């Protein structure tokens, strides 16, 4: 297991590799960000970004999405996985925001997590990106990188991964580190073919060392 010092070193290296790491979902308001993140569950940011321009052009606000016919919403996002369920969730979510919060996305974790289709990861993304609240959203990339580098235990739950990262990383770096880990996992430490042979973190990566040993 990497201690806090080595974990912070690993994130520093990731930052050097990806100095412009950032959220890749396209949106123009906290509400649109919330909808985009809901749609990104079990889907790629690329697929979401292909669908949301038409969705947001037609229904840019909570009020308009709440009033939209469900079949029209489905038509706009049918290229995204689980689009039927997601259509129902984003319409229901928009309805609550429009009627109970004057169309404004709440800056409150508990309220966000109570919305249809919103879990802790989605709430963390919205809080961090829209409101600058320090948070670490654990997606598949963050979880994979954390476990491969042994920042956390291999059998750690998503919640345990988040708590471990929060404990080992400075709070003021959480948002940046979250993006760094996503870029590192998305473009370098890939799920199927990680670039261990050119990885600057190989010396502290137990998983990488084992992979390289098997190749020889």
PDB file of C-alpha atoms in Angstrom:
ATOM      1  CA  UNK A   1       0.000   0.000   0.000  1.00  0.00           C
ATOM      2  CA  UNK A   2       1.297   3.441  -0.900  1.00  0.00           C
ATOM      3  CA  UNK A   3       1.523   5.820   2.026  1.00  0.00           C
ATOM      4  CA  UNK A   4       0.318   9.400   1.829  1.00  0.00           C
ATOM      5  CA  UNK A   5       3.713  10.715   0.725  1.00  0.00           C
ATOM      6  CA  UNK A   6       4.036   8.278  -2.185  1.00  0.00           C
ATOM      7  CA  UNK A   7       0.389   8.764  -3.128  1.00  0.00           C
ATOM      8  CA  UNK A   8       0.938  12.505  -3.381  1.00  0.00           C
ATOM      9  CA  UNK A   9       4.091  11.865  -5.406  1.00  0.00           C
ATOM     10  CA  UNK A  10       2.100   9.680  -7.811  1.00  0.00           C
ATOM     11  CA  UNK A  11      -0.483  12.422  -8.279  1.00  0.00           C
ATOM     12  CA  UNK A  12       2.288  14.979  -8.833  1.00  0.00           C
ATOM     13  CA  UNK A  13       3.661  12.823 -11.659  1.00  0.00           C
ATOM     14  CA  UNK A  14       0.185  12.432 -13.146  1.00  0.00           C
ATOM     15  CA  UNK A  15      -0.142  16.212 -13.038  1.00  0.00           C
ATOM     16  CA  UNK A  16       3.124  16.544 -14.956  1.00  0.00           C
ATOM     17  CA  UNK A  17       1.894  14.027 -17.522  1.00  0.00           C
ATOM     18  CA  UNK A  18      -1.483  15.728 -17.898  1.00  0.00           C
ATOM     19  CA  UNK A  19      -1.093  19.379 -16.853  1.00  0.00           C
ATOM     20  CA  UNK A  20      -4.357  20.351 -18.503  1.00  0.00           C
ATOM     21  CA  UNK A  21      -6.478  17.529 -17.084  1.00  0.00           C
ATOM     22  CA  UNK A  22     -10.087  18.673 -16.849  1.00  0.00           C
ATOM     23  CA  UNK A  23     -13.678  17.493 -17.001  1.00  0.00           C
ATOM     24  CA  UNK A  24     -14.525  16.616 -20.597  1.00  0.00           C
ATOM     25  CA  UNK A  25     -18.315  16.825 -20.471  1.00  0.00           C
ATOM     26  CA  UNK A  26     -19.692  19.826 -22.370  1.00  0.00           C
ATOM     27  CA  UNK A  27     -22.236  22.014 -20.560  1.00  0.00           C
ATOM     28  CA  UNK A  28     -23.189  25.658 -20.031  1.00  0.00           C
ATOM     29  CA  UNK A  29     -24.793  25.680 -16.579  1.00  0.00           C
ATOM     30  CA  UNK A  30     -24.796  23.652 -13.348  1.00  0.00           C
ATOM     31  CA  UNK A  31     -28.102  22.128 -14.454  1.00  0.00           C
ATOM     32  CA  UNK A  32     -26.680  20.978 -17.782  1.00  0.00           C
ATOM     33  CA  UNK A  33     -23.639  19.577 -15.973  1.00  0.00           C
ATOM     34  CA  UNK A  34     -25.906  17.597 -13.661  1.00  0.00           C
ATOM     35  CA  UNK A  35     -27.843  16.153 -16.590  1.00  0.00           C
ATOM     36  CA  UNK A  36     -24.656  15.327 -18.503  1.00  0.00           C
ATOM     37  CA  UNK A  37     -23.169  13.497 -15.519  1.00  0.00           C
ATOM     38  CA  UNK A  38     -26.372  11.490 -15.019  1.00  0.00           C
ATOM     39  CA  UNK A  39     -26.242  10.509 -18.683  1.00  0.00           C
ATOM     40  CA  UNK A  40     -22.572   9.524 -18.414  1.00  0.00           C
ATOM     41  CA  UNK A  41     -23.279   6.607 -16.067  1.00  0.00           C
ATOM     42  CA  UNK A  42     -22.111   3.428 -17.839  1.00  0.00           C
ATOM     43  CA  UNK A  43     -21.410   5.513 -20.932  1.00  0.00           C
ATOM     44  CA  UNK A  44     -18.445   7.467 -22.264  1.00  0.00           C
ATOM     45  CA  UNK A  45     -18.098  11.239 -22.122  1.00  0.00           C
ATOM     46  CA  UNK A  46     -17.679  11.164 -25.891  1.00  0.00           C
ATOM     47  CA  UNK A  47     -21.073   9.525 -26.411  1.00  0.00           C
ATOM     48  CA  UNK A  48     -22.719  11.961 -24.000  1.00  0.00           C
ATOM     49  CA  UNK A  49     -21.144  14.971 -25.711  1.00  0.00           C
ATOM     50  CA  UNK A  50     -22.524  13.783 -29.049  1.00  0.00           C
ATOM     51  CA  UNK A  51     -26.078  13.655 -27.699  1.00  0.00           C
ATOM     52  CA  UNK A  52     -26.323  16.620 -25.339  1.00  0.00           C
ATOM     53  CA  UNK A  53     -26.011  19.500 -27.858  1.00  0.00           C
ATOM     54  CA  UNK A  54     -29.398  18.624 -29.356  1.00  0.00           C
ATOM     55  CA  UNK A  55     -30.865  17.882 -25.925  1.00  0.00           C
ATOM     56  CA  UNK A  56     -29.692  21.168 -24.412  1.00  0.00           C
ATOM     57  CA  UNK A  57     -30.628  23.176 -27.487  1.00  0.00           C
ATOM     58  CA  UNK A  58     -34.205  21.945 -27.153  1.00  0.00           C
ATOM     59  CA  UNK A  59     -34.402  21.867 -23.353  1.00  0.00           C
ATOM     60  CA  UNK A  60     -31.679  24.111 -21.879  1.00  0.00           C
ATOM     61  CA  UNK A  61     -33.228  24.630 -18.437  1.00  0.00           C
ATOM     62  CA  UNK A  62     -34.836  22.541 -15.718  1.00  0.00           C
ATOM     63  CA  UNK A  63     -38.221  24.068 -16.481  1.00  0.00           C
ATOM     64  CA  UNK A  64     -38.060  23.195 -20.171  1.00  0.00           C
ATOM     65  CA  UNK A  65     -36.757  19.682 -19.642  1.00  0.00           C
ATOM     66  CA  UNK A  66     -39.402  19.054 -16.984  1.00  0.00           C
ATOM     67  CA  UNK A  67     -42.128  20.079 -19.468  1.00  0.00           C
ATOM     68  CA  UNK A  68     -40.692  18.060 -22.358  1.00  0.00           C
ATOM     69  CA  UNK A  69     -42.558  14.940 -23.554  1.00  0.00           C
ATOM     70  CA  UNK A  70     -40.685  11.814 -22.500  1.00  0.00           C
ATOM     71  CA  UNK A  71     -40.570  10.429 -26.043  1.00  0.00           C
ATOM     72  CA  UNK A  72     -38.871  13.610 -27.271  1.00  0.00           C
ATOM     73  CA  UNK A  73     -36.221  13.303 -24.565  1.00  0.00           C
ATOM     74  CA  UNK A  74     -35.654   9.672 -25.523  1.00  0.00           C
ATOM     75  CA  UNK A  75     -35.233  10.619 -29.162  1.00  0.00           C
ATOM     76  CA  UNK A  76     -32.523  13.116 -28.249  1.00  0.00           C
ATOM     77  CA  UNK A  77     -30.435  10.666 -26.176  1.00  0.00           C
ATOM     78  CA  UNK A  78     -31.213   7.290 -27.770  1.00  0.00           C
ATOM     79  CA  UNK A  79     -27.572   6.840 -28.775  1.00  0.00           C
ATOM     80  CA  UNK A  80     -26.586   6.666 -25.088  1.00  0.00           C
ATOM     81  CA  UNK A  81     -26.765   3.392 -23.190  1.00  0.00           C
ATOM     82  CA  UNK A  82     -29.775   2.881 -20.912  1.00  0.00           C
ATOM     83  CA  UNK A  83     -31.428   5.883 -22.564  1.00  0.00           C
ATOM     84  CA  UNK A  84     -34.971   4.879 -21.579  1.00  0.00           C
ATOM     85  CA  UNK A  85     -34.201   4.803 -17.855  1.00  0.00           C
ATOM     86  CA  UNK A  86     -32.013   7.881 -18.109  1.00  0.00           C
ATOM     87  CA  UNK A  87     -34.738   9.804 -19.929  1.00  0.00           C
ATOM     88  CA  UNK A  88     -37.146   9.144 -17.077  1.00  0.00           C
ATOM     89  CA  UNK A  89     -34.524  10.081 -14.492  1.00  0.00           C
ATOM     90  CA  UNK A  90     -33.482  13.377 -16.053  1.00  0.00           C
ATOM     91  CA  UNK A  91     -37.096  14.434 -16.585  1.00  0.00           C
ATOM     92  CA  UNK A  92     -37.959  13.587 -12.977  1.00  0.00           C
ATOM     93  CA  UNK A  93     -34.790  15.298 -11.768  1.00  0.00           C
ATOM     94  CA  UNK A  94     -35.579  18.414 -13.801  1.00  0.00           C
ATOM     95  CA  UNK A  95     -39.121  18.467 -12.424  1.00  0.00           C
ATOM     96  CA  UNK A  96     -37.908  18.465  -8.823  1.00  0.00           C
ATOM     97  CA  UNK A  97     -35.313  21.169  -9.491  1.00  0.00           C
ATOM     98  CA  UNK A  98     -37.838  23.317 -11.360  1.00  0.00           C
ATOM     99  CA  UNK A  99     -40.624  23.016  -8.797  1.00  0.00           C
ATOM    100  CA  UNK A 100     -38.725  22.805  -5.511  1.00  0.00           C
ATOM    101  CA  UNK A 101     -35.512  24.753  -6.141  1.00  0.00           C
ATOM    102  CA  UNK A 102     -36.542  27.487  -8.578  1.00  0.00           C
ATOM    103  CA  UNK A 103     -34.643  25.824 -11.404  1.00  0.00           C
ATOM    104  CA  UNK A 104     -31.322  26.049  -9.573  1.00  0.00           C
ATOM    105  CA  UNK A 105     -29.196  22.990  -8.824  1.00  0.00           C
ATOM    106  CA  UNK A 106     -28.763  22.759  -5.038  1.00  0.00           C
ATOM    107  CA  UNK A 107     -25.275  23.160  -3.603  1.00  0.00           C
ATOM    108  CA  UNK A 108     -25.967  20.427  -1.073  1.00  0.00           C
ATOM    109  CA  UNK A 109     -24.736  16.837  -1.211  1.00  0.00           C
ATOM    110  CA  UNK A 110     -27.705  15.241   0.579  1.00  0.00           C
ATOM    111  CA  UNK A 111     -30.234  16.990  -1.634  1.00  0.00           C
ATOM    112  CA  UNK A 112     -28.287  16.116  -4.779  1.00  0.00           C
ATOM    113  CA  UNK A 113     -28.074  12.457  -3.805  1.00  0.00           C
ATOM    114  CA  UNK A 114     -31.832  12.383  -3.248  1.00  0.00           C
ATOM    115  CA  UNK A 115     -32.512  13.338  -6.879  1.00  0.00           C
ATOM    116  CA  UNK A 116     -33.465  10.638  -9.429  1.00  0.00           C
ATOM    117  CA  UNK A 117     -30.423   9.133 -11.125  1.00  0.00           C
ATOM    118  CA  UNK A 118     -27.960  10.890  -8.823  1.00  0.00           C
ATOM    119  CA  UNK A 119     -25.512   8.956  -6.678  1.00  0.00           C
ATOM    120  CA  UNK A 120     -22.489  10.064  -4.682  1.00  0.00           C
ATOM    121  CA  UNK A 121     -20.186  10.161  -7.713  1.00  0.00           C
ATOM    122  CA  UNK A 122     -22.545  12.411  -9.656  1.00  0.00           C
ATOM    123  CA  UNK A 123     -23.066  14.648  -6.623  1.00  0.00           C
ATOM    124  CA  UNK A 124     -19.310  14.958  -6.143  1.00  0.00           C
ATOM    125  CA  UNK A 125     -18.755  15.939  -9.765  1.00  0.00           C
ATOM    126  CA  UNK A 126     -21.441  18.620  -9.626  1.00  0.00           C
ATOM    127  CA  UNK A 127     -20.229  20.018  -6.307  1.00  0.00           C
ATOM    128  CA  UNK A 128     -16.624  20.157  -7.495  1.00  0.00           C
ATOM    129  CA  UNK A 129     -17.162  21.393 -11.045  1.00  0.00           C
ATOM    130  CA  UNK A 130     -20.112  23.714 -10.599  1.00  0.00           C
ATOM    131  CA  UNK A 131     -19.443  25.045  -7.105  1.00  0.00           C
ATOM    132  CA  UNK A 132     -15.754  24.426  -6.395  1.00  0.00           C
ATOM    133  CA  UNK A 133     -16.478  22.252  -3.370  1.00  0.00           C
ATOM    134  CA  UNK A 134     -13.511  19.918  -2.706  1.00  0.00           C
ATOM    135  CA  UNK A 135     -14.566  16.393  -3.659  1.00  0.00           C
ATOM    136  CA  UNK A 136     -13.212  13.249  -5.290  1.00  0.00           C
ATOM    137  CA  UNK A 137     -15.615  11.460  -7.614  1.00  0.00           C
ATOM    138  CA  UNK A 138     -14.648   7.813  -7.915  1.00  0.00           C
ATOM    139  CA  UNK A 139     -15.415   6.571 -11.428  1.00  0.00           C
ATOM    140  CA  UNK A 140     -14.012   3.458 -13.101  1.00  0.00           C
ATOM    141  CA  UNK A 141     -10.721   5.200 -13.953  1.00  0.00           C
ATOM    142  CA  UNK A 142     -10.126   6.534 -10.447  1.00  0.00           C
ATOM    143  CA  UNK A 143     -10.955   3.162  -8.905  1.00  0.00           C
ATOM    144  CA  UNK A 144      -8.728   1.247 -11.336  1.00  0.00           C
ATOM    145  CA  UNK A 145      -5.739   3.552 -10.888  1.00  0.00           C
ATOM    146  CA  UNK A 146      -6.132   3.593  -7.097  1.00  0.00           C
ATOM    147  CA  UNK A 147      -6.092  -0.188  -6.937  1.00  0.00           C
ATOM    148  CA  UNK A 148      -3.330  -0.761  -9.482  1.00  0.00           C
ATOM    149  CA  UNK A 149      -1.035   1.624  -7.645  1.00  0.00           C
ATOM    150  CA  UNK A 150      -2.127   0.082  -4.331  1.00  0.00           C
ATOM    151  CA  UNK A 151      -3.249   3.435  -3.008  1.00  0.00           C
ATOM    152  CA  UNK A 152      -6.130   1.439  -1.591  1.00  0.00           C
ATOM    153  CA  UNK A 153      -6.863  -2.244  -1.060  1.00  0.00           C
ATOM    154  CA  UNK A 154      -7.777  -4.338  -4.087  1.00  0.00           C
ATOM    155  CA  UNK A 155     -11.106  -5.302  -2.525  1.00  0.00           C
ATOM    156  CA  UNK A 156     -11.984  -1.760  -1.457  1.00  0.00           C
ATOM    157  CA  UNK A 157     -15.503  -0.568  -2.212  1.00  0.00           C
ATOM    158  CA  UNK A 158     -16.043   2.660  -4.140  1.00  0.00           C
ATOM    159  CA  UNK A 159     -16.789   4.396  -0.855  1.00  0.00           C
ATOM    160  CA  UNK A 160     -13.592   3.049   0.688  1.00  0.00           C
ATOM    161  CA  UNK A 161     -11.566   4.187  -2.336  1.00  0.00           C
ATOM    162  CA  UNK A 162     -12.964   7.700  -1.928  1.00  0.00           C
ATOM    163  CA  UNK A 163     -12.248   7.804   1.804  1.00  0.00           C
ATOM    164  CA  UNK A 164      -8.697   6.534   1.286  1.00  0.00           C
ATOM    165  CA  UNK A 165      -7.956   9.170  -1.356  1.00  0.00           C
ATOM    166  CA  UNK A 166      -9.446  11.891   0.842  1.00  0.00           C
ATOM    167  CA  UNK A 167      -7.218  10.779   3.693  1.00  0.00           C
ATOM    168  CA  UNK A 168      -4.000  10.586   1.654  1.00  0.00           C
ATOM    169  CA  UNK A 169      -4.381  13.661  -0.559  1.00  0.00           C
ATOM    170  CA  UNK A 170      -4.502  17.340   0.485  1.00  0.00           C
ATOM    171  CA  UNK A 171      -8.066  18.641   0.448  1.00  0.00           C
ATOM    172  CA  UNK A 172      -7.109  21.666  -1.645  1.00  0.00           C
ATOM    173  CA  UNK A 173      -5.871  19.301  -4.376  1.00  0.00           C
ATOM    174  CA  UNK A 174      -8.874  16.960  -4.501  1.00  0.00           C
ATOM    175  CA  UNK A 175     -10.517  18.489  -7.565  1.00  0.00           C
ATOM    176  CA  UNK A 176      -7.280  18.666  -9.565  1.00  0.00           C
ATOM    177  CA  UNK A 177      -6.190  15.213  -8.432  1.00  0.00           C
ATOM    178  CA  UNK A 178      -9.553  13.764  -9.442  1.00  0.00           C
ATOM    179  CA  UNK A 179      -9.051  15.024 -13.002  1.00  0.00           C
ATOM    180  CA  UNK A 180      -5.430  13.882 -13.072  1.00  0.00           C
ATOM    181  CA  UNK A 181      -6.411  10.341 -12.108  1.00  0.00           C
ATOM    182  CA  UNK A 182      -9.147  10.234 -14.728  1.00  0.00           C
ATOM    183  CA  UNK A 183      -6.795  11.376 -17.495  1.00  0.00           C
ATOM    184  CA  UNK A 184      -4.106   8.968 -16.300  1.00  0.00           C
ATOM    185  CA  UNK A 185      -6.598   6.095 -16.344  1.00  0.00           C
ATOM    186  CA  UNK A 186      -8.288   7.131 -19.578  1.00  0.00           C
ATOM    187  CA  UNK A 187      -5.196   7.827 -21.658  1.00  0.00           C
ATOM    188  CA  UNK A 188      -2.307   5.950 -20.028  1.00  0.00           C
ATOM    189  CA  UNK A 189      -3.227   3.329 -17.438  1.00  0.00           C
ATOM    190  CA  UNK A 190      -5.841   1.793 -19.719  1.00  0.00           C
ATOM    191  CA  UNK A 191      -8.156  -0.966 -18.563  1.00  0.00           C
ATOM    192  CA  UNK A 192      -6.974  -3.590 -21.062  1.00  0.00           C
ATOM    193  CA  UNK A 193      -3.596  -2.401 -22.251  1.00  0.00           C
ATOM    194  CA  UNK A 194      -1.927  -0.147 -19.677  1.00  0.00           C
ATOM    195  CA  UNK A 195       1.261   1.511 -20.914  1.00  0.00           C
ATOM    196  CA  UNK A 196       3.428   0.001 -18.193  1.00  0.00           C
ATOM    197  CA  UNK A 197       6.549  -0.086 -20.374  1.00  0.00           C
ATOM    198  CA  UNK A 198       6.659   3.725 -20.595  1.00  0.00           C
ATOM    199  CA  UNK A 199       5.062   4.556 -17.257  1.00  0.00           C
ATOM    200  CA  UNK A 200       6.996   6.950 -15.010  1.00  0.00           C
ATOM    201  CA  UNK A 201       5.266   5.378 -12.014  1.00  0.00           C
ATOM    202  CA  UNK A 202       6.395   1.818 -12.721  1.00  0.00           C
ATOM    203  CA  UNK A 203       8.882   1.851  -9.837  1.00  0.00           C
ATOM    204  CA  UNK A 204       6.078   2.286  -7.300  1.00  0.00           C
ATOM    205  CA  UNK A 205       3.399   0.296  -9.126  1.00  0.00           C
ATOM    206  CA  UNK A 206       3.109  -3.278  -7.904  1.00  0.00           C
ATOM    207  CA  UNK A 207       0.577  -4.136 -10.596  1.00  0.00           C
ATOM    208  CA  UNK A 208       2.813  -2.725 -13.331  1.00  0.00           C
ATOM    209  CA  UNK A 209       5.846  -4.634 -12.127  1.00  0.00           C
ATOM    210  CA  UNK A 210       3.888  -7.889 -12.201  1.00  0.00           C
ATOM    211  CA  UNK A 211       2.647  -7.163 -15.719  1.00  0.00           C
ATOM    212  CA  UNK A 212       6.138  -6.395 -16.990  1.00  0.00           C
ATOM    213  CA  UNK A 213       7.496  -9.543 -15.357  1.00  0.00           C
ATOM    214  CA  UNK A 214       4.915 -11.651 -17.175  1.00  0.00           C
ATOM    215  CA  UNK A 215       5.960 -10.123 -20.498  1.00  0.00           C
ATOM    216  CA  UNK A 216       9.578 -11.248 -20.090  1.00  0.00           C
TER     217      UNK A 216
END
